Amino acid sequence: MPIKAGIEKVPGGLMLVPMLVGAVVHTAAPGSGEFFGSFTGALYTGLPAILAVFYVCLGATLDVKATPYIAKKGGVLLGTKVLFALVVGVVLGRFLGESPVSGGVFAGLSTLAVVAALNDTNGGLYMSLMAQFGRKRDVGAYSVMSLESGPFLTMITLGVAGLSAFPWQTLVGAILPLVLGMLLGNLDPEMRRFLAPAVPALVPFLGLSLGLTLNLTAVWEAGLLGAGLGLFVVLVGGAVLLLADKASGGDGIAGLAAATTAGNAAVVPSIVAAANPVYAPAAEYATVLVASSVVVTSILCPLITVFWARRILKQPWAADGVGDATADGDGPSSAPHYVVGANREAAAQHDGT
């Protein structure tokens, strides 16, 4: 029974499908964690521990010996995403503060949700598109962009935006597992080969554990607002990234391909809320909005990227799904995203991410 293949047909499915299962269980039987206790109950409360292991393994896949071109390309895209999220965070922070909008069309929207959606890139989708339409070296740029994974940059952005900040110990603790993994992977290639395969295997457990904290009522209420957040990431974020890519000597394809939200970005709001309870009222809605952005960007980003690539490279349209699941829990959308079958090896580059 092809369970994995079926799950991967959903954009970001390795993260989102288990998260939906967890949300259904939590909505139908909210006390089941306490009822069963033991290891089953730990799935309800063990998200931070799973994430710590995940980021150690992810860090081990990052190679600090990137070529100058890869470092430049990845640095430009990473820096642009971080700066754009910072600007948006500052603007929204002035109007919304830490709390979500309490009523009206934008009920549930928060600075936390928008910043988290902007601060992480769907690596599988980016690499797959680059393998076909960008310069082949651009695939490797994701090794630099992977540094945005996790809550660290979101915490920094919220603090710089003038909202409730985090103690330095919390900030260091948020990035320490990733740094530890980087040290292990770069000091010993055998450690990289040992830890890297665990990254995609942990993604469904992250999704399930996160889903067990969600109520589907909030998912229903997110509705069009979540889709709107995804559109903002693709259209506005994509325009900014395209300009930055072209300004640095690129053709804009890599910039557009990076205008997505990664699957594991959905766990960031809950981590931020655990680190600073001021964000707790925004966290549940933010999680749902970010999850919606994952799906919307996975579908729309390939369409826009292919349109631009066709214009730049004069290549014909075709419709083949490409790419494998990556460290951020994403595979390219199986919805029609019109790319010629990409080199799977290139798309799966960066030690299983």
CSV table of C-alpha atoms in Angstrom, one decimal:
chain,number,residue,atom,x,y,z
A,1,MET,CA,0.0,0.0,0.0
A,2,PRO,CA,1.7,3.2,-1.2
A,3,ILE,CA,1.1,5.3,1.9
A,4,LYS,CA,4.2,7.5,1.6
A,5,ALA,CA,3.6,8.2,-2.1
A,6,GLY,CA,0.0,9.1,-1.4
A,7,ILE,CA,1.0,11.5,1.4
A,8,GLU,CA,3.6,13.2,-0.9
A,9,LYS,CA,0.9,14.0,-3.4
A,10,VAL,CA,-0.2,16.7,-1.0
A,11,PRO,CA,1.9,19.9,-1.0
A,12,GLY,CA,4.1,19.6,2.0
A,13,GLY,CA,2.3,16.4,2.8
A,14,LEU,CA,5.0,14.8,5.0
A,15,MET,CA,4.4,17.6,7.4
A,16,LEU,CA,0.8,18.6,6.8
A,17,VAL,CA,-1.0,15.2,6.6
A,18,PRO,CA,0.3,14.0,10.0
A,19,MET,CA,-0.5,17.4,11.4
A,20,LEU,CA,-4.1,17.1,10.1
A,21,VAL,CA,-4.4,13.6,11.7
A,22,GLY,CA,-3.2,15.0,15.0
A,23,ALA,CA,-5.6,17.9,14.8
A,24,VAL,CA,-8.5,15.5,14.1
A,25,VAL,CA,-7.6,13.4,17.1
A,26,HIS,CA,-7.2,16.5,19.4
A,27,THR,CA,-10.5,18.0,18.2
A,28,ALA,CA,-12.4,14.7,18.7
A,29,ALA,CA,-10.7,13.6,21.9
A,30,PRO,CA,-8.8,16.5,23.5
A,31,GLY,CA,-8.1,14.6,26.7
A,32,SER,CA,-6.6,11.5,25.0
A,33,GLY,CA,-3.0,12.5,25.8
A,34,GLU,CA,-3.7,12.6,29.5
A,35,PHE,CA,-5.9,9.4,29.3
A,36,PHE,CA,-3.2,7.2,27.7
A,37,GLY,CA,-0.2,8.9,29.2
A,38,SER,CA,3.2,7.2,28.9
A,39,PHE,CA,4.8,7.3,25.4
A,40,THR,CA,1.4,8.1,23.7
A,41,GLY,CA,1.0,11.1,25.9
A,42,ALA,CA,4.5,12.2,25.2
A,43,LEU,CA,3.5,12.8,21.6
A,44,TYR,CA,1.2,15.6,22.8
A,45,THR,CA,4.0,17.3,24.8
A,46,GLY,CA,7.2,16.2,23.2
A,47,LEU,CA,7.4,18.7,20.3
A,48,PRO,CA,10.4,20.6,21.7
A,49,ALA,CA,12.5,17.4,22.1
A,50,ILE,CA,11.6,16.2,18.6
A,51,LEU,CA,12.6,19.6,17.2
A,52,ALA,CA,15.9,19.6,19.1
A,53,VAL,CA,16.9,16.3,17.5
A,54,PHE,CA,15.6,17.5,14.1
A,55,TYR,CA,17.8,20.6,14.1
A,56,VAL,CA,20.9,18.7,15.2
A,57,CYS,CA,20.4,16.3,12.2
A,58,LEU,CA,19.6,19.2,9.9
A,59,GLY,CA,22.6,21.1,10.9
A,60,ALA,CA,24.8,18.1,10.1
A,61,THR,CA,23.7,18.4,6.5
A,62,LEU,CA,25.0,22.0,6.1
A,63,ASP,CA,28.4,22.3,4.5
A,64,VAL,CA,30.4,25.4,5.5
A,65,LYS,CA,32.7,24.9,2.5
A,66,ALA,CA,30.3,26.3,0.0
A,67,THR,CA,31.8,27.7,-3.2
A,68,PRO,CA,31.9,31.5,-3.6
A,69,TYR,CA,29.0,31.4,-6.1
A,70,ILE,CA,26.8,29.2,-3.9
A,71,ALA,CA,27.6,31.4,-0.9
A,72,LYS,CA,26.8,34.6,-2.8
A,73,LYS,CA,23.5,33.3,-4.3
A,74,GLY,CA,22.4,31.7,-1.1
A,75,GLY,CA,23.4,34.7,1.0
A,76,VAL,CA,21.5,37.1,-1.3
A,77,LEU,CA,18.3,35.1,-1.1
A,78,LEU,CA,18.6,34.4,2.6
A,79,GLY,CA,19.5,38.0,3.4
A,80,THR,CA,16.6,39.3,1.3
A,81,LYS,CA,14.1,37.0,2.9
A,82,VAL,CA,15.3,38.0,6.4
A,83,LEU,CA,15.3,41.7,5.7
A,84,PHE,CA,11.9,41.6,4.0
A,85,ALA,CA,10.4,39.7,7.0
A,86,LEU,CA,12.0,42.3,9.3
A,87,VAL,CA,10.5,45.2,7.4
A,88,VAL,CA,7.0,43.6,7.4
A,89,GLY,CA,7.4,42.7,11.0
A,90,VAL,CA,8.3,46.3,12.0
A,91,VAL,CA,5.2,47.6,10.1
A,92,LEU,CA,2.8,45.1,11.4
A,93,GLY,CA,4.3,45.3,14.9
A,94,ARG,CA,3.4,49.0,15.0
A,95,PHE,CA,-0.3,48.2,14.3
A,96,LEU,CA,-0.9,44.8,15.8
A,97,GLY,CA,1.7,44.4,18.5
A,98,GLU,CA,2.1,40.8,19.8
A,99,SER,CA,-1.6,39.9,19.8
A,100,PRO,CA,-3.7,38.7,16.9
A,101,VAL,CA,-6.5,40.7,15.3
A,102,SER,CA,-9.6,40.0,17.4
A,103,GLY,CA,-12.4,40.6,14.9
A,104,GLY,CA,-13.4,41.2,11.3
A,105,VAL,CA,-12.1,39.8,8.1
A,106,PHE,CA,-8.5,39.6,9.4
A,107,ALA,CA,-9.4,37.9,12.7
A,108,GLY,CA,-6.5,35.7,13.8
A,109,LEU,CA,-3.9,37.5,11.8
A,110,SER,CA,-0.7,38.4,13.7
A,111,THR,CA,2.8,39.6,13.2
A,112,LEU,CA,4.0,36.2,14.4
A,113,ALA,CA,2.1,34.4,11.6
A,114,VAL,CA,3.4,36.7,8.8
A,115,VAL,CA,7.0,36.7,10.0
A,116,ALA,CA,7.0,32.9,10.4
A,117,ALA,CA,5.6,32.4,6.9
A,118,LEU,CA,8.2,34.6,5.4
A,119,ASN,CA,11.2,33.3,7.2
A,120,ASP,CA,11.5,29.7,5.8
A,121,THR,CA,11.8,28.4,2.3
A,122,ASN,CA,10.4,25.1,0.8
A,123,GLY,CA,13.8,23.5,-0.1
A,124,GLY,CA,12.5,20.6,-2.2
A,125,LEU,CA,10.5,22.9,-4.4
A,126,TYR,CA,13.3,25.4,-4.8
A,127,MET,CA,15.9,22.7,-5.7
A,128,SER,CA,13.6,21.0,-8.1
A,129,LEU,CA,12.8,24.2,-10.0
A,130,MET,CA,16.5,25.2,-10.0
A,131,ALA,CA,17.5,21.9,-11.4
A,132,GLN,CA,15.4,22.5,-14.5
A,133,PHE,CA,15.2,26.2,-15.0
A,134,GLY,CA,18.0,27.8,-13.1
A,135,ARG,CA,21.8,27.4,-13.3
A,136,LYS,CA,22.7,24.1,-11.8
A,137,ARG,CA,24.9,25.7,-9.2
A,138,ASP,CA,21.8,27.5,-7.9
A,139,VAL,CA,20.6,24.2,-6.5
A,140,GLY,CA,23.4,24.3,-4.0
A,141,ALA,CA,22.4,27.7,-2.7
A,142,TYR,CA,19.8,26.0,-0.5
A,143,SER,CA,22.6,24.8,1.7
A,144,VAL,CA,23.1,28.4,2.7
A,145,MET,CA,19.4,29.2,2.9
A,146,SER,CA,18.9,26.3,5.3
A,147,LEU,CA,20.2,28.5,8.0
A,148,GLU,CA,16.8,30.1,8.1
A,149,SER,CA,15.2,26.9,9.4
A,150,GLY,CA,13.9,27.1,13.0
A,151,PRO,CA,12.6,29.8,15.3
A,152,PHE,CA,15.9,31.8,15.7
A,153,LEU,CA,15.4,34.3,12.9
A,154,THR,CA,11.7,34.7,13.7
A,155,MET,CA,12.6,35.5,17.4
A,156,ILE,CA,15.3,38.0,16.2
A,157,THR,CA,12.8,39.6,13.8
A,158,LEU,CA,10.1,40.0,16.5
A,159,GLY,CA,12.6,41.5,18.9
A,160,VAL,CA,14.1,44.0,16.4
A,161,ALA,CA,10.6,44.9,15.3
A,162,GLY,CA,10.1,46.4,18.8
A,163,LEU,CA,7.8,43.6,20.1
A,164,SER,CA,8.4,41.5,23.2
A,165,ALA,CA,11.9,40.2,23.0
A,166,PHE,CA,13.5,37.0,24.2
A,167,PRO,CA,16.3,36.4,26.7
A,168,TRP,CA,19.7,35.8,25.2
A,169,GLN,CA,19.7,32.3,26.6
A,170,THR,CA,16.5,31.5,24.7
A,171,LEU,CA,18.0,32.9,21.4
A,172,VAL,CA,21.2,30.9,21.9
A,173,GLY,CA,19.2,27.8,22.8
A,174,ALA,CA,17.1,28.2,19.7
A,175,ILE,CA,20.1,28.0,17.3
A,176,LEU,CA,22.5,25.8,19.4
A,177,PRO,CA,21.2,22.4,18.1
A,178,LEU,CA,21.6,23.6,14.5
A,179,VAL,CA,25.2,24.8,15.3
A,180,LEU,CA,26.0,21.6,17.1
A,181,GLY,CA,24.8,19.6,14.1
A,182,MET,CA,26.9,21.8,11.7
A,183,LEU,CA,30.0,21.2,13.9
A,184,LEU,CA,29.5,17.4,13.9
A,185,GLY,CA,28.8,17.2,10.1
A,186,ASN,CA,31.7,19.4,9.1
A,187,LEU,CA,34.2,17.9,11.5
A,188,ASP,CA,33.4,14.3,10.5
A,189,PRO,CA,31.7,13.4,7.1
A,190,GLU,CA,30.7,10.1,8.6
A,191,MET,CA,28.6,11.9,11.2
A,192,ARG,CA,26.9,13.8,8.3
A,193,ARG,CA,26.1,10.6,6.5
A,194,PHE,CA,24.9,9.1,9.8
A,195,LEU,CA,22.6,11.9,10.8
A,196,ALA,CA,21.3,13.2,7.5
A,197,PRO,CA,18.9,10.3,6.8
A,198,ALA,CA,17.1,11.0,10.1
A,199,VAL,CA,16.0,14.5,8.9
A,200,PRO,CA,13.1,13.5,6.6
A,201,ALA,CA,12.1,10.6,8.9
A,202,LEU,CA,11.5,13.1,11.8
A,203,VAL,CA,9.2,15.4,9.7
A,204,PRO,CA,6.0,13.4,10.1
A,205,PHE,CA,6.5,13.2,13.8
A,206,LEU,CA,6.9,16.9,14.0
A,207,GLY,CA,3.6,17.3,12.1
A,208,LEU,CA,1.8,14.8,14.3
A,209,SER,CA,3.0,16.3,17.5
A,210,LEU,CA,2.1,19.8,16.4
A,211,GLY,CA,-1.3,18.7,15.1
A,212,LEU,CA,-2.1,17.3,18.6
A,213,THR,CA,-2.1,20.8,19.9
A,214,LEU,CA,-4.5,22.2,17.3
A,215,ASN,CA,-8.3,22.5,17.2
A,216,LEU,CA,-9.9,22.2,13.8
A,217,THR,CA,-12.3,24.9,14.6
A,218,ALA,CA,-9.4,27.3,14.3
A,219,VAL,CA,-8.4,25.7,10.9
A,220,TRP,CA,-11.9,26.4,9.6
A,221,GLU,CA,-11.9,29.9,10.8
A,222,ALA,CA,-8.5,30.6,9.1
A,223,GLY,CA,-10.1,30.0,5.6
A,224,LEU,CA,-9.4,32.7,3.1
A,225,LEU,CA,-7.0,34.5,5.5
A,226,GLY,CA,-4.5,31.6,5.2
A,227,ALA,CA,-4.8,31.7,1.5
A,228,GLY,CA,-4.2,35.4,1.5
A,229,LEU,CA,-1.1,35.0,3.5
A,230,GLY,CA,0.2,32.5,1.0
A,231,LEU,CA,-0.6,34.9,-1.8
A,232,PHE,CA,1.4,37.6,0.0
A,233,VAL,CA,4.4,35.4,0.4
A,234,VAL,CA,4.4,34.4,-3.3
A,235,LEU,CA,3.5,37.7,-5.0
A,236,VAL,CA,5.0,40.4,-2.8
A,237,GLY,CA,7.8,38.3,-1.4
A,238,GLY,CA,8.5,36.9,-4.8
A,239,ALA,CA,8.7,40.3,-6.4
A,240,VAL,CA,11.2,41.4,-3.7
A,241,LEU,CA,13.3,38.3,-4.2
A,242,LEU,CA,13.2,38.6,-8.0
A,243,LEU,CA,14.6,42.1,-7.8
A,244,ALA,CA,17.3,41.1,-5.3
A,245,ASP,CA,18.3,38.1,-7.5
A,246,LYS,CA,18.5,40.3,-10.6
A,247,ALA,CA,20.4,43.0,-8.8
A,248,SER,CA,23.1,40.4,-7.8
A,249,GLY,CA,23.6,39.2,-11.4
A,250,GLY,CA,20.9,36.5,-11.5
A,251,ASP,CA,18.0,36.1,-13.9
A,252,GLY,CA,15.3,36.2,-11.2
A,253,ILE,CA,14.3,32.5,-11.4
A,254,ALA,CA,16.0,31.6,-8.2
A,255,GLY,CA,14.4,34.5,-6.4
A,256,LEU,CA,10.9,33.5,-7.5
A,257,ALA,CA,11.6,29.8,-6.6
A,258,ALA,CA,12.4,30.9,-3.1
A,259,ALA,CA,9.1,32.7,-2.5
A,260,THR,CA,7.5,29.9,-0.5
A,261,THR,CA,6.8,28.8,3.0
A,262,ALA,CA,8.5,25.6,4.3
A,263,GLY,CA,6.5,22.9,6.0
A,264,ASN,CA,8.4,23.1,9.3
A,265,ALA,CA,7.6,26.8,9.5
A,266,ALA,CA,4.3,25.7,10.9
A,267,VAL,CA,6.0,24.6,14.2
A,268,VAL,CA,7.6,28.0,14.8
A,269,PRO,CA,4.7,29.9,16.4
A,270,SER,CA,4.3,27.2,19.1
A,271,ILE,CA,8.0,27.3,19.8
A,272,VAL,CA,7.9,31.1,20.0
A,273,ALA,CA,4.9,31.0,22.3
A,274,ALA,CA,6.7,28.5,24.6
A,275,ALA,CA,9.7,30.8,24.8
A,276,ASN,CA,7.6,33.9,25.5
A,277,PRO,CA,4.0,33.4,26.7
A,278,VAL,CA,3.1,36.9,25.4
A,279,TYR,CA,2.7,35.3,22.0
A,280,ALA,CA,0.5,32.5,23.2
A,281,PRO,CA,-2.8,34.1,22.1
A,282,ALA,CA,-1.5,34.4,18.5
A,283,ALA,CA,0.2,31.0,18.3
A,284,GLU,CA,-2.7,28.6,17.5
A,285,TYR,CA,-4.1,30.8,14.7
A,286,ALA,CA,-0.6,31.6,13.5
A,287,THR,CA,0.1,27.8,13.1
A,288,VAL,CA,-3.0,27.4,11.0
A,289,LEU,CA,-2.2,30.4,8.8
A,290,VAL,CA,1.4,29.3,8.2
A,291,ALA,CA,0.2,25.8,7.3
A,292,SER,CA,-2.2,27.3,4.8
A,293,SER,CA,0.6,29.4,3.4
A,294,VAL,CA,2.7,26.2,2.9
A,295,VAL,CA,0.0,24.7,0.7
A,296,VAL,CA,-0.8,27.9,-1.3
A,297,THR,CA,2.8,28.7,-2.0
A,298,SER,CA,3.6,25.1,-3.0
A,299,ILE,CA,0.9,25.4,-5.7
A,300,LEU,CA,1.4,28.9,-6.9
A,301,CYS,CA,5.1,29.4,-6.8
A,302,PRO,CA,5.9,26.8,-9.5
A,303,LEU,CA,3.4,28.3,-11.8
A,304,ILE,CA,4.8,31.8,-11.5
A,305,THR,CA,8.4,30.6,-11.6
A,306,VAL,CA,7.8,28.6,-14.7
A,307,PHE,CA,6.0,31.5,-16.4
A,308,TRP,CA,9.1,33.7,-15.7
A,309,ALA,CA,11.5,30.9,-16.7
A,310,ARG,CA,9.7,30.4,-20.0
A,311,ARG,CA,10.0,34.1,-20.7
A,312,ILE,CA,13.7,34.1,-19.8
A,313,LEU,CA,14.9,30.8,-21.2
A,314,LYS,CA,12.3,30.3,-24.0
A,315,GLN,CA,11.6,26.7,-22.9
A,316,PRO,CA,8.3,24.9,-23.6
A,317,TRP,CA,5.8,24.1,-20.9
A,318,ALA,CA,5.4,20.5,-19.7
A,319,ALA,CA,3.7,19.0,-16.7
A,320,ASP,CA,5.7,16.5,-14.6
A,321,GLY,CA,6.0,16.4,-10.8
A,322,VAL,CA,9.6,16.6,-9.6
A,323,GLY,CA,11.7,16.3,-6.5
A,324,ASP,CA,11.7,14.4,-3.3
A,325,ALA,CA,10.9,15.3,0.3
A,326,THR,CA,13.4,17.5,2.0
A,327,ALA,CA,14.6,18.5,5.4
A,328,ASP,CA,11.8,21.1,5.8
A,329,GLY,CA,9.1,18.5,5.3
A,330,ASP,CA,8.3,19.6,1.8
A,331,GLY,CA,8.2,18.0,-1.6
A,332,PRO,CA,7.2,20.0,-4.7
A,333,SER,CA,3.4,20.2,-5.2
A,334,SER,CA,1.9,17.4,-7.2
A,335,ALA,CA,-0.7,19.9,-8.4
A,336,PRO,CA,0.2,21.0,-12.0
A,337,HIS,CA,3.2,23.1,-11.7
A,338,TYR,CA,4.4,22.7,-15.2
A,339,VAL,CA,8.0,21.9,-15.0
A,340,VAL,CA,9.9,19.5,-17.2
A,341,GLY,CA,11.0,16.4,-15.3
A,342,ALA,CA,14.0,17.6,-13.3
A,343,ASN,CA,17.1,15.8,-12.4
A,344,ARG,CA,16.1,14.1,-9.1
A,345,GLU,CA,19.8,13.8,-8.1
A,346,ALA,CA,20.2,17.6,-8.2
A,347,ALA,CA,16.9,18.2,-6.5
A,348,ALA,CA,17.8,15.8,-3.7
A,349,GLN,CA,21.3,17.4,-3.3
A,350,HIS,CA,22.5,18.5,0.1
A,351,ASP,CA,22.6,15.1,1.8
A,352,GLY,CA,19.0,14.2,1.7
A,353,THR,CA,17.4,17.6,2.0
